[in-house]
Amino acid sequence: MKFGRYGGLFVPETLVQPLLELAGAYEQMKNSDEFHRELKNLLKNFAGRPTPLYYARNLSRELGRKIYLKREDLVHGGAHKLNNTLGQGLVAKRMGKTRLIAETGAGQHGVATAIVGANLGFETQIYMGEVDIERQKMNVYRMQLMGAEVIPVRSGSRTLKDAINEAMRDWASTFEHTHYLLGTAAGAHPFPSMVRDFQSVIGEEARRQISEAEGRLPDSIVACVGGGSNAMGIFAPFLKDRVRLLAVEAGGRGPGKTDKIADNGASLGYGTDGVLHGALTKILQDPYGQILESYSVAAGLDYPGVGPELAYLAETGRVHPRMADDKAAIRGFRALSRFEGIIPALESAHAIGYAMSEPEALGELTIINVSGRGDKDLATVMEYENS
Ligand SMILES: *Cc1c(COP(=O)(O)O)cnc(C)c1O
């Protein structure tokens, strides 16, 4: 429930019961062979797992070390997010829930939830800030095609953090039949541990695959961090090993900074202790404790907090927080496209951009988690390069 002093269950009383009910149900399912069989079957035949661990020989030559890519961009839906939504969808189903609600910022988690809603037969409603709905029309349409309803959120900054608040409000009065499907390894207990567990399939596969390919574990692993689910997913099975774990946050903003907007999404690097969405963690806040709006060219890294387990692992020194700014991310985006014929998500491009800027930190053998594919980002990159 806690990771050092981080984590916990800092929620209004109305949310304690659904959270504890969920924690209890998940604890039981964790030990159920039947649950794992069903999940494994969906991960294999629906999501397309295992994903390859690809030796990037051109990028390796360029950086003078062996670089492997964990190809989460090949998961159905185009990112690692489905690992978590499938897992939670099955939990909800077994708990007898008939409705899913979720928050979404860029729309990627909303789409991954809509996929599961359609496939497992839930009524699905997605909370999304009005500003984000305008910015992410394609994802709104994808969700609707798959039968989900998108509910506009008009409170606050009308973006991701407000959508989470609305979803939590909904859940407090509907939990009897509704599951709240949180999209990253953050929030109140049990979400950080549960989401990490569902994403750990990334690291478990990678561990097997690198051992087979190289006969040893890597010197380092690089992953980008929004809330921390793809990073925790690939890190978790390596926590006890001598492997350098590098967590790359969005570290940069161009022009237009105001007092209400942090100039980055770097909660591990620049955040301070505070409570966000039910957990004590590191967050971007003003001197009065008001949440700052985060900024990154990659919408999926745009969360003003970070999961409590990563906050803890960074504090103990087990995970090393690093930063890549917009420019480094665009460089990584172009490099992977050009060198390997793989267009990464702008989020993942932060991990690549960091690796390119500090190759010495990687050691001789590294794995970079390519958390998603970049088709969704083409317009953003074209606009960035023309500005
Ligand atoms: C959502 C997203 C992220 C950030 O979320 P985490 O929970 O930090 O993994 C990273 N990469 C891609 C492709 C995403 O869609």
PDB file of C-alpha atoms in Angstrom, residues 63-346:
ATOM      1  CA  LEU A  63      26.112   5.048 -30.574  1.00  0.00           C
ATOM      2  CA  GLY A  64      28.946   2.538 -30.264  1.00  0.00           C
ATOM      3  CA  ARG A  65      27.118   0.064 -27.974  1.00  0.00           C
ATOM      4  CA  LYS A  66      24.535  -2.688 -28.262  1.00  0.00           C
ATOM      5  CA  ILE A  67      21.004  -1.333 -28.213  1.00  0.00           C
ATOM      6  CA  TYR A  68      17.910  -3.487 -28.084  1.00  0.00           C
ATOM      7  CA  LEU A  69      14.379  -2.146 -28.464  1.00  0.00           C
ATOM      8  CA  LYS A  70      11.407  -3.600 -26.602  1.00  0.00           C
ATOM      9  CA  ARG A  71       8.694  -3.258 -29.217  1.00  0.00           C
ATOM     10  CA  GLU A  72       5.569  -2.207 -27.289  1.00  0.00           C
ATOM     11  CA  ASP A  73       4.691  -0.176 -30.378  1.00  0.00           C
ATOM     12  CA  LEU A  74       3.529  -3.480 -31.860  1.00  0.00           C
ATOM     13  CA  VAL A  75       0.893  -4.142 -29.197  1.00  0.00           C
ATOM     14  CA  HIS A  76      -2.679  -3.876 -30.528  1.00  0.00           C
ATOM     15  CA  GLY A  77      -3.736  -0.240 -30.258  1.00  0.00           C
ATOM     16  CA  GLY A  78      -0.171   0.949 -30.818  1.00  0.00           C
ATOM     17  CA  ALA A  79       1.163   1.182 -27.262  1.00  0.00           C
ATOM     18  CA  HIS A  80       1.723  -0.653 -23.986  1.00  0.00           C
ATOM     19  CA  LYS A  81      -1.545   0.705 -22.567  1.00  0.00           C
ATOM     20  CA  LEU A  82      -3.603  -2.335 -23.574  1.00  0.00           C
ATOM     21  CA  ASN A  83      -1.583  -4.580 -21.175  1.00  0.00           C
ATOM     22  CA  ASN A  84      -3.175  -2.675 -18.311  1.00  0.00           C
ATOM     23  CA  THR A  85      -6.664  -2.132 -19.695  1.00  0.00           C
ATOM     24  CA  LEU A  86      -7.035  -5.840 -20.520  1.00  0.00           C
ATOM     25  CA  GLY A  87      -5.914  -6.806 -17.016  1.00  0.00           C
ATOM     26  CA  GLN A  88      -8.250  -4.389 -15.264  1.00  0.00           C
ATOM     27  CA  GLY A  89     -11.070  -5.223 -17.670  1.00  0.00           C
ATOM     28  CA  LEU A  90     -10.844  -8.860 -16.633  1.00  0.00           C
ATOM     29  CA  VAL A  91     -10.732  -7.936 -12.950  1.00  0.00           C
ATOM     30  CA  ALA A  92     -13.865  -5.803 -13.395  1.00  0.00           C
ATOM     31  CA  LYS A  93     -15.629  -8.571 -15.278  1.00  0.00           C
ATOM     32  CA  ARG A  94     -14.908 -11.080 -12.523  1.00  0.00           C
ATOM     33  CA  MET A  95     -16.106  -8.593  -9.921  1.00  0.00           C
ATOM     34  CA  GLY A  96     -19.442  -8.522 -11.756  1.00  0.00           C
ATOM     35  CA  LYS A  97     -19.134  -4.910 -12.932  1.00  0.00           C
ATOM     36  CA  THR A  98     -20.997  -3.945 -16.100  1.00  0.00           C
ATOM     37  CA  ARG A  99     -19.668  -0.446 -16.734  1.00  0.00           C
ATOM     38  CA  LEU A 100     -16.186   1.004 -17.220  1.00  0.00           C
ATOM     39  CA  ILE A 101     -15.208   4.618 -16.693  1.00  0.00           C
ATOM     40  CA  ALA A 102     -11.792   6.067 -17.416  1.00  0.00           C
ATOM     41  CA  GLU A 103      -9.975   9.371 -17.776  1.00  0.00           C
ATOM     42  CA  THR A 104      -7.959  10.311 -20.791  1.00  0.00           C
ATOM     43  CA  GLY A 105      -5.714  13.199 -21.772  1.00  0.00           C
ATOM     44  CA  ALA A 106      -4.288  12.651 -25.224  1.00  0.00           C
ATOM     45  CA  GLY A 107      -6.938   9.998 -25.751  1.00  0.00           C
ATOM     46  CA  GLN A 108      -4.599   7.002 -25.856  1.00  0.00           C
ATOM     47  CA  HIS A 109      -5.814   5.493 -22.592  1.00  0.00           C
ATOM     48  CA  GLY A 110      -9.407   6.252 -23.569  1.00  0.00           C
ATOM     49  CA  VAL A 111      -8.878   4.302 -26.782  1.00  0.00           C
ATOM     50  CA  ALA A 112      -7.245   1.374 -24.941  1.00  0.00           C
ATOM     51  CA  THR A 113     -10.216   1.326 -22.549  1.00  0.00           C
ATOM     52  CA  ALA A 114     -12.733   1.515 -25.397  1.00  0.00           C
ATOM     53  CA  ILE A 115     -11.010  -1.475 -27.032  1.00  0.00           C
ATOM     54  CA  VAL A 116     -11.507  -3.520 -23.882  1.00  0.00           C
ATOM     55  CA  GLY A 117     -15.033  -2.217 -23.350  1.00  0.00           C
ATOM     56  CA  ALA A 118     -16.015  -3.412 -26.821  1.00  0.00           C
ATOM     57  CA  ASN A 119     -14.166  -6.705 -26.565  1.00  0.00           C
ATOM     58  CA  LEU A 120     -15.311  -7.726 -23.088  1.00  0.00           C
ATOM     59  CA  GLY A 121     -18.781  -6.202 -23.367  1.00  0.00           C
ATOM     60  CA  PHE A 122     -18.939  -3.237 -20.988  1.00  0.00           C
ATOM     61  CA  GLU A 123     -20.865  -0.006 -21.147  1.00  0.00           C
ATOM     62  CA  THR A 124     -17.943   2.447 -21.421  1.00  0.00           C
ATOM     63  CA  GLN A 125     -17.738   6.149 -20.628  1.00  0.00           C
ATOM     64  CA  ILE A 126     -14.565   8.187 -20.954  1.00  0.00           C
ATOM     65  CA  TYR A 127     -13.990  11.502 -19.182  1.00  0.00           C
ATOM     66  CA  MET A 128     -11.953  13.902 -21.266  1.00  0.00           C
ATOM     67  CA  GLY A 129     -11.169  17.598 -20.828  1.00  0.00           C
ATOM     68  CA  GLU A 130     -12.877  19.919 -23.310  1.00  0.00           C
ATOM     69  CA  VAL A 131      -9.512  21.277 -24.394  1.00  0.00           C
ATOM     70  CA  ASP A 132      -8.209  17.771 -25.066  1.00  0.00           C
ATOM     71  CA  ILE A 133     -11.339  16.784 -26.997  1.00  0.00           C
ATOM     72  CA  GLU A 134     -10.664  19.672 -29.352  1.00  0.00           C
ATOM     73  CA  ARG A 135      -6.965  18.704 -29.681  1.00  0.00           C
ATOM     74  CA  GLN A 136      -7.514  14.968 -30.153  1.00  0.00           C
ATOM     75  CA  LYS A 137     -10.447  14.582 -32.509  1.00  0.00           C
ATOM     76  CA  MET A 138      -9.197  11.362 -34.103  1.00  0.00           C
ATOM     77  CA  ASN A 139      -8.981   9.558 -30.767  1.00  0.00           C
ATOM     78  CA  VAL A 140     -12.444  10.814 -29.788  1.00  0.00           C
ATOM     79  CA  TYR A 141     -13.777   9.298 -33.006  1.00  0.00           C
ATOM     80  CA  ARG A 142     -11.895   6.028 -32.413  1.00  0.00           C
ATOM     81  CA  MET A 143     -13.481   5.691 -28.974  1.00  0.00           C
ATOM     82  CA  GLN A 144     -16.944   6.404 -30.374  1.00  0.00           C
ATOM     83  CA  LEU A 145     -16.471   3.858 -33.167  1.00  0.00           C
ATOM     84  CA  MET A 146     -15.795   1.215 -30.531  1.00  0.00           C
ATOM     85  CA  GLY A 147     -18.943   2.139 -28.665  1.00  0.00           C
ATOM     86  CA  ALA A 148     -17.582   4.327 -25.878  1.00  0.00           C
ATOM     87  CA  GLU A 149     -19.192   7.602 -24.892  1.00  0.00           C
ATOM     88  CA  VAL A 150     -16.841  10.553 -24.420  1.00  0.00           C
ATOM     89  CA  ILE A 151     -17.939  12.924 -21.648  1.00  0.00           C
ATOM     90  CA  PRO A 152     -16.513  16.466 -21.893  1.00  0.00           C
ATOM     91  CA  VAL A 153     -15.026  17.864 -18.668  1.00  0.00           C
ATOM     92  CA  ARG A 154     -15.476  21.620 -18.286  1.00  0.00           C
ATOM     93  CA  SER A 155     -13.943  22.144 -14.835  1.00  0.00           C
ATOM     94  CA  GLY A 156     -10.475  23.464 -13.989  1.00  0.00           C
ATOM     95  CA  SER A 157      -7.992  23.574 -16.812  1.00  0.00           C
ATOM     96  CA  ARG A 158     -10.271  21.186 -18.804  1.00  0.00           C
ATOM     97  CA  THR A 159      -7.421  18.705 -19.278  1.00  0.00           C
ATOM     98  CA  LEU A 160      -6.238  15.370 -17.862  1.00  0.00           C
ATOM     99  CA  LYS A 161      -6.099  16.107 -14.138  1.00  0.00           C
ATOM    100  CA  ASP A 162      -9.662  17.467 -14.219  1.00  0.00           C
ATOM    101  CA  ALA A 163     -10.835  14.396 -16.134  1.00  0.00           C
ATOM    102  CA  ILE A 164      -9.366  12.202 -13.353  1.00  0.00           C
ATOM    103  CA  ASN A 165     -11.194  14.257 -10.712  1.00  0.00           C
ATOM    104  CA  GLU A 166     -14.509  13.849 -12.566  1.00  0.00           C
ATOM    105  CA  ALA A 167     -14.026  10.107 -13.017  1.00  0.00           C
ATOM    106  CA  MET A 168     -13.330   9.726  -9.293  1.00  0.00           C
ATOM    107  CA  ARG A 169     -16.474  11.726  -8.504  1.00  0.00           C
ATOM    108  CA  ASP A 170     -18.524   9.450 -10.771  1.00  0.00           C
ATOM    109  CA  TRP A 171     -17.055   6.314  -9.191  1.00  0.00           C
ATOM    110  CA  ALA A 172     -17.954   7.372  -5.648  1.00  0.00           C
ATOM    111  CA  SER A 173     -21.659   6.994  -6.458  1.00  0.00           C
ATOM    112  CA  THR A 174     -21.585   4.215  -9.085  1.00  0.00           C
ATOM    113  CA  PHE A 175     -19.043   1.670  -7.846  1.00  0.00           C
ATOM    114  CA  GLU A 176     -21.650  -0.979  -7.228  1.00  0.00           C
ATOM    115  CA  HIS A 177     -21.727  -1.724 -10.965  1.00  0.00           C
ATOM    116  CA  THR A 178     -18.846   0.417 -12.266  1.00  0.00           C
ATOM    117  CA  HIS A 179     -15.084  -0.096 -12.405  1.00  0.00           C
ATOM    118  CA  TYR A 180     -12.799   2.928 -12.636  1.00  0.00           C
ATOM    119  CA  LEU A 181     -10.023   1.908 -15.016  1.00  0.00           C
ATOM    120  CA  LEU A 182      -7.060   4.151 -14.179  1.00  0.00           C
ATOM    121  CA  GLY A 183      -4.501   4.464 -16.940  1.00  0.00           C
ATOM    122  CA  THR A 184      -1.124   4.616 -15.244  1.00  0.00           C
ATOM    123  CA  ALA A 185       0.784   3.349 -12.204  1.00  0.00           C
ATOM    124  CA  ALA A 186      -0.368   6.308 -10.092  1.00  0.00           C
ATOM    125  CA  GLY A 187      -3.305   7.242  -7.886  1.00  0.00           C
ATOM    126  CA  ALA A 188      -4.561   5.621  -4.702  1.00  0.00           C
ATOM    127  CA  HIS A 189      -3.876   2.053  -3.601  1.00  0.00           C
ATOM    128  CA  PRO A 190      -4.288  -0.495  -5.209  1.00  0.00           C
ATOM    129  CA  PHE A 191      -3.813   1.196  -8.614  1.00  0.00           C
ATOM    130  CA  PRO A 192      -0.022   1.738  -8.521  1.00  0.00           C
ATOM    131  CA  SER A 193       0.730  -1.924  -7.679  1.00  0.00           C
ATOM    132  CA  MET A 194      -2.017  -3.377  -9.859  1.00  0.00           C
ATOM    133  CA  VAL A 195      -1.046  -1.373 -12.950  1.00  0.00           C
ATOM    134  CA  ARG A 196       2.642  -2.187 -12.373  1.00  0.00           C
ATOM    135  CA  ASP A 197       1.789  -5.890 -12.165  1.00  0.00           C
ATOM    136  CA  PHE A 198      -0.152  -5.809 -15.425  1.00  0.00           C
ATOM    137  CA  GLN A 199       2.651  -3.924 -17.191  1.00  0.00           C
ATOM    138  CA  SER A 200       5.378  -6.171 -15.750  1.00  0.00           C
ATOM    139  CA  VAL A 201       4.786  -8.531 -18.648  1.00  0.00           C
ATOM    140  CA  ILE A 202       7.045  -6.120 -20.594  1.00  0.00           C
ATOM    141  CA  GLY A 203       9.999  -6.639 -18.270  1.00  0.00           C
ATOM    142  CA  GLU A 204       9.411 -10.368 -17.819  1.00  0.00           C
ATOM    143  CA  GLU A 205       9.529 -10.910 -21.565  1.00  0.00           C
ATOM    144  CA  ALA A 206      12.511  -8.595 -21.994  1.00  0.00           C
ATOM    145  CA  ARG A 207      14.452 -10.449 -19.296  1.00  0.00           C
ATOM    146  CA  ARG A 208      13.886 -13.771 -21.030  1.00  0.00           C
ATOM    147  CA  GLN A 209      14.621 -12.350 -24.458  1.00  0.00           C
ATOM    148  CA  ILE A 210      17.861 -10.542 -23.580  1.00  0.00           C
ATOM    149  CA  SER A 211      19.135 -13.601 -21.697  1.00  0.00           C
ATOM    150  CA  GLU A 212      18.484 -15.696 -24.784  1.00  0.00           C
ATOM    151  CA  ALA A 213      20.057 -13.209 -27.186  1.00  0.00           C
ATOM    152  CA  GLU A 214      23.093 -12.149 -25.137  1.00  0.00           C
ATOM    153  CA  GLY A 215      23.416 -14.713 -22.369  1.00  0.00           C
ATOM    154  CA  ARG A 216      23.306 -11.967 -19.771  1.00  0.00           C
ATOM    155  CA  LEU A 217      21.224  -9.094 -18.394  1.00  0.00           C
ATOM    156  CA  PRO A 218      21.646  -5.595 -19.829  1.00  0.00           C
ATOM    157  CA  ASP A 219      23.796  -2.903 -18.209  1.00  0.00           C
ATOM    158  CA  SER A 220      20.897  -0.486 -18.378  1.00  0.00           C
ATOM    159  CA  ILE A 221      17.237  -0.041 -19.274  1.00  0.00           C
ATOM    160  CA  VAL A 222      15.777   3.236 -20.520  1.00  0.00           C
ATOM    161  CA  ALA A 223      12.074   4.120 -20.380  1.00  0.00           C
ATOM    162  CA  CYS A 224      10.079   7.334 -20.649  1.00  0.00           C
ATOM    163  CA  VAL A 225       7.887   8.462 -17.755  1.00  0.00           C
ATOM    164  CA  GLY A 226       4.461  10.040 -17.805  1.00  0.00           C
ATOM    165  CA  GLY A 227       2.720   8.497 -14.801  1.00  0.00           C
ATOM    166  CA  GLY A 228       5.225   5.669 -14.840  1.00  0.00           C
ATOM    167  CA  SER A 229       3.437   2.554 -16.105  1.00  0.00           C
ATOM    168  CA  ASN A 230       5.692   1.556 -19.011  1.00  0.00           C
ATOM    169  CA  ALA A 231       8.764   2.374 -16.921  1.00  0.00           C
ATOM    170  CA  MET A 232       7.606   0.376 -13.874  1.00  0.00           C
ATOM    171  CA  GLY A 233       6.489  -2.412 -16.196  1.00  0.00           C
ATOM    172  CA  ILE A 234       9.905  -2.904 -17.714  1.00  0.00           C
ATOM    173  CA  PHE A 235      11.870  -2.055 -14.518  1.00  0.00           C
ATOM    174  CA  ALA A 236       9.978  -4.216 -12.007  1.00  0.00           C
ATOM    175  CA  PRO A 237      11.488  -7.624 -12.916  1.00  0.00           C
ATOM    176  CA  PHE A 238      15.021  -6.117 -12.764  1.00  0.00           C
ATOM    177  CA  LEU A 239      14.837  -4.299  -9.420  1.00  0.00           C
ATOM    178  CA  LYS A 240      17.042  -6.853  -7.662  1.00  0.00           C
ATOM    179  CA  ASP A 241      19.658  -6.991 -10.431  1.00  0.00           C
ATOM    180  CA  ARG A 242      22.695  -4.866 -11.155  1.00  0.00           C
ATOM    181  CA  VAL A 243      20.961  -3.056 -14.003  1.00  0.00           C
ATOM    182  CA  ARG A 244      20.937   0.740 -14.267  1.00  0.00           C
ATOM    183  CA  LEU A 245      17.335   1.894 -14.516  1.00  0.00           C
ATOM    184  CA  LEU A 246      16.994   5.222 -16.321  1.00  0.00           C
ATOM    185  CA  ALA A 247      13.621   6.992 -16.134  1.00  0.00           C
ATOM    186  CA  VAL A 248      13.341   9.764 -18.703  1.00  0.00           C
ATOM    187  CA  GLU A 249      10.882  12.572 -18.043  1.00  0.00           C
ATOM    188  CA  ALA A 250       9.709  15.314 -20.363  1.00  0.00           C
ATOM    189  CA  GLY A 251      12.035  18.169 -19.574  1.00  0.00           C
ATOM    190  CA  GLY A 252      11.267  20.957 -21.827  1.00  0.00           C
ATOM    191  CA  ARG A 253       9.096  23.722 -22.976  1.00  0.00           C
ATOM    192  CA  GLY A 254       9.528  26.198 -25.749  1.00  0.00           C
ATOM    193  CA  PRO A 255       8.006  29.689 -25.651  1.00  0.00           C
ATOM    194  CA  GLY A 256       4.802  30.770 -23.925  1.00  0.00           C
ATOM    195  CA  LYS A 257       5.547  29.800 -20.315  1.00  0.00           C
ATOM    196  CA  THR A 258       3.217  31.313 -17.713  1.00  0.00           C
ATOM    197  CA  ASP A 259       3.023  30.982 -13.925  1.00  0.00           C
ATOM    198  CA  LYS A 260       0.220  28.453 -14.230  1.00  0.00           C
ATOM    199  CA  ILE A 261       2.214  26.115 -16.417  1.00  0.00           C
ATOM    200  CA  ALA A 262       5.301  24.229 -15.321  1.00  0.00           C
ATOM    201  CA  ASP A 263       7.946  24.293 -18.008  1.00  0.00           C
ATOM    202  CA  ASN A 264       8.090  20.497 -18.139  1.00  0.00           C
ATOM    203  CA  GLY A 265       6.523  17.233 -17.018  1.00  0.00           C
ATOM    204  CA  ALA A 266       9.439  16.350 -14.765  1.00  0.00           C
ATOM    205  CA  SER A 267       7.824  15.472 -11.421  1.00  0.00           C
ATOM    206  CA  LEU A 268      10.738  13.249 -10.356  1.00  0.00           C
ATOM    207  CA  GLY A 269      13.299  15.871 -11.286  1.00  0.00           C
ATOM    208  CA  TYR A 270      11.548  19.046 -10.138  1.00  0.00           C
ATOM    209  CA  GLY A 271       8.517  17.931  -8.143  1.00  0.00           C
ATOM    210  CA  THR A 272       7.963  18.180  -4.407  1.00  0.00           C
ATOM    211  CA  ASP A 273       5.961  16.004  -2.024  1.00  0.00           C
ATOM    212  CA  GLY A 274       2.211  16.407  -2.248  1.00  0.00           C
ATOM    213  CA  VAL A 275      -1.043  14.513  -2.657  1.00  0.00           C
ATOM    214  CA  LEU A 276      -2.429  13.977  -6.153  1.00  0.00           C
ATOM    215  CA  HIS A 277      -5.325  11.699  -7.074  1.00  0.00           C
ATOM    216  CA  GLY A 278      -5.211   9.831  -3.803  1.00  0.00           C
ATOM    217  CA  ALA A 279      -1.491   9.215  -3.350  1.00  0.00           C
ATOM    218  CA  LEU A 280       1.382  11.016  -1.674  1.00  0.00           C
ATOM    219  CA  THR A 281       3.974  11.405  -4.390  1.00  0.00           C
ATOM    220  CA  LYS A 282       6.137  13.924  -6.163  1.00  0.00           C
ATOM    221  CA  ILE A 283       4.074  16.542  -7.957  1.00  0.00           C
ATOM    222  CA  LEU A 284       4.461  19.835  -9.782  1.00  0.00           C
ATOM    223  CA  GLN A 285       2.795  22.436  -7.590  1.00  0.00           C
ATOM    224  CA  ASP A 286       2.884  26.148  -6.920  1.00  0.00           C
ATOM    225  CA  PRO A 287       3.874  27.565  -3.497  1.00  0.00           C
ATOM    226  CA  TYR A 288       0.231  27.247  -2.377  1.00  0.00           C
ATOM    227  CA  GLY A 289       0.017  23.557  -3.253  1.00  0.00           C
ATOM    228  CA  GLN A 290      -2.063  24.114  -6.376  1.00  0.00           C
ATOM    229  CA  ILE A 291      -1.278  21.655  -9.161  1.00  0.00           C
ATOM    230  CA  LEU A 292       0.581  23.190 -12.071  1.00  0.00           C
ATOM    231  CA  GLU A 293      -0.330  22.263 -15.582  1.00  0.00           C
ATOM    232  CA  SER A 294       2.496  20.268 -17.026  1.00  0.00           C
ATOM    233  CA  TYR A 295       3.765  20.666 -20.529  1.00  0.00           C
ATOM    234  CA  SER A 296       5.405  18.402 -23.074  1.00  0.00           C
ATOM    235  CA  VAL A 297       5.361  18.088 -26.853  1.00  0.00           C
ATOM    236  CA  ALA A 298       4.319  14.477 -26.102  1.00  0.00           C
ATOM    237  CA  ALA A 299       0.762  14.617 -24.780  1.00  0.00           C
ATOM    238  CA  GLY A 300       1.161  11.269 -23.012  1.00  0.00           C
ATOM    239  CA  LEU A 301       3.934  12.583 -20.758  1.00  0.00           C
ATOM    240  CA  ASP A 302       1.852  15.515 -19.725  1.00  0.00           C
ATOM    241  CA  TYR A 303       0.895  14.437 -16.185  1.00  0.00           C
ATOM    242  CA  PRO A 304       1.723  16.787 -13.291  1.00  0.00           C
ATOM    243  CA  GLY A 305       2.621  13.898 -10.971  1.00  0.00           C
ATOM    244  CA  VAL A 306       4.307  10.524 -11.076  1.00  0.00           C
ATOM    245  CA  GLY A 307       3.457   7.132  -9.618  1.00  0.00           C
ATOM    246  CA  PRO A 308       4.419   6.742  -5.930  1.00  0.00           C
ATOM    247  CA  GLU A 309       6.616   3.683  -6.489  1.00  0.00           C
ATOM    248  CA  LEU A 310       8.822   5.553  -8.962  1.00  0.00           C
ATOM    249  CA  ALA A 311       8.997   8.504  -6.550  1.00  0.00           C
ATOM    250  CA  TYR A 312      10.220   6.075  -3.897  1.00  0.00           C
ATOM    251  CA  LEU A 313      12.697   4.260  -6.148  1.00  0.00           C
ATOM    252  CA  ALA A 314      14.122   7.579  -7.319  1.00  0.00           C
ATOM    253  CA  GLU A 315      14.537   8.737  -3.744  1.00  0.00           C
ATOM    254  CA  THR A 316      16.350   5.559  -2.699  1.00  0.00           C
ATOM    255  CA  GLY A 317      18.611   5.863  -5.733  1.00  0.00           C
ATOM    256  CA  ARG A 318      17.513   2.601  -7.363  1.00  0.00           C
ATOM    257  CA  VAL A 319      16.010   4.449 -10.338  1.00  0.00           C
ATOM    258  CA  HIS A 320      17.833   7.376 -11.939  1.00  0.00           C
ATOM    259  CA  PRO A 321      15.572  10.218 -13.099  1.00  0.00           C
ATOM    260  CA  ARG A 322      16.769  11.875 -16.297  1.00  0.00           C
ATOM    261  CA  MET A 323      15.303  14.433 -18.668  1.00  0.00           C
ATOM    262  CA  ALA A 324      14.884  14.923 -22.381  1.00  0.00           C
ATOM    263  CA  ASP A 325      13.451  18.168 -23.728  1.00  0.00           C
ATOM    264  CA  ASP A 326      11.259  18.619 -26.797  1.00  0.00           C
ATOM    265  CA  LYS A 327      14.282  19.053 -29.034  1.00  0.00           C
ATOM    266  CA  ALA A 328      15.935  15.832 -27.838  1.00  0.00           C
ATOM    267  CA  ALA A 329      12.659  13.959 -28.300  1.00  0.00           C
ATOM    268  CA  ILE A 330      12.244  15.186 -31.870  1.00  0.00           C
ATOM    269  CA  ARG A 331      15.835  14.151 -32.537  1.00  0.00           C
ATOM    270  CA  GLY A 332      15.103  10.675 -31.168  1.00  0.00           C
ATOM    271  CA  PHE A 333      11.908  10.512 -33.214  1.00  0.00           C
ATOM    272  CA  ARG A 334      13.770  11.274 -36.442  1.00  0.00           C
ATOM    273  CA  ALA A 335      16.749   9.069 -35.609  1.00  0.00           C
ATOM    274  CA  LEU A 336      14.766   5.883 -34.949  1.00  0.00           C
ATOM    275  CA  SER A 337      12.690   6.480 -38.062  1.00  0.00           C
ATOM    276  CA  ARG A 338      15.753   7.042 -40.220  1.00  0.00           C
ATOM    277  CA  PHE A 339      18.129   4.450 -38.724  1.00  0.00           C
ATOM    278  CA  GLU A 340      15.765   1.573 -38.079  1.00  0.00           C
ATOM    279  CA  GLY A 341      12.590   2.195 -40.047  1.00  0.00           C
ATOM    280  CA  ILE A 342      10.594   2.440 -36.816  1.00  0.00           C
ATOM    281  CA  ILE A 343       8.570   5.598 -36.126  1.00  0.00           C
ATOM    282  CA  PRO A 344       8.259   5.788 -32.328  1.00  0.00           C
ATOM    283  CA  ALA A 345       5.629   7.600 -30.271  1.00  0.00           C
ATOM    284  CA  LEU A 346       6.842  11.039 -29.192  1.00  0.00           C
TER     285      LEU A 346
END
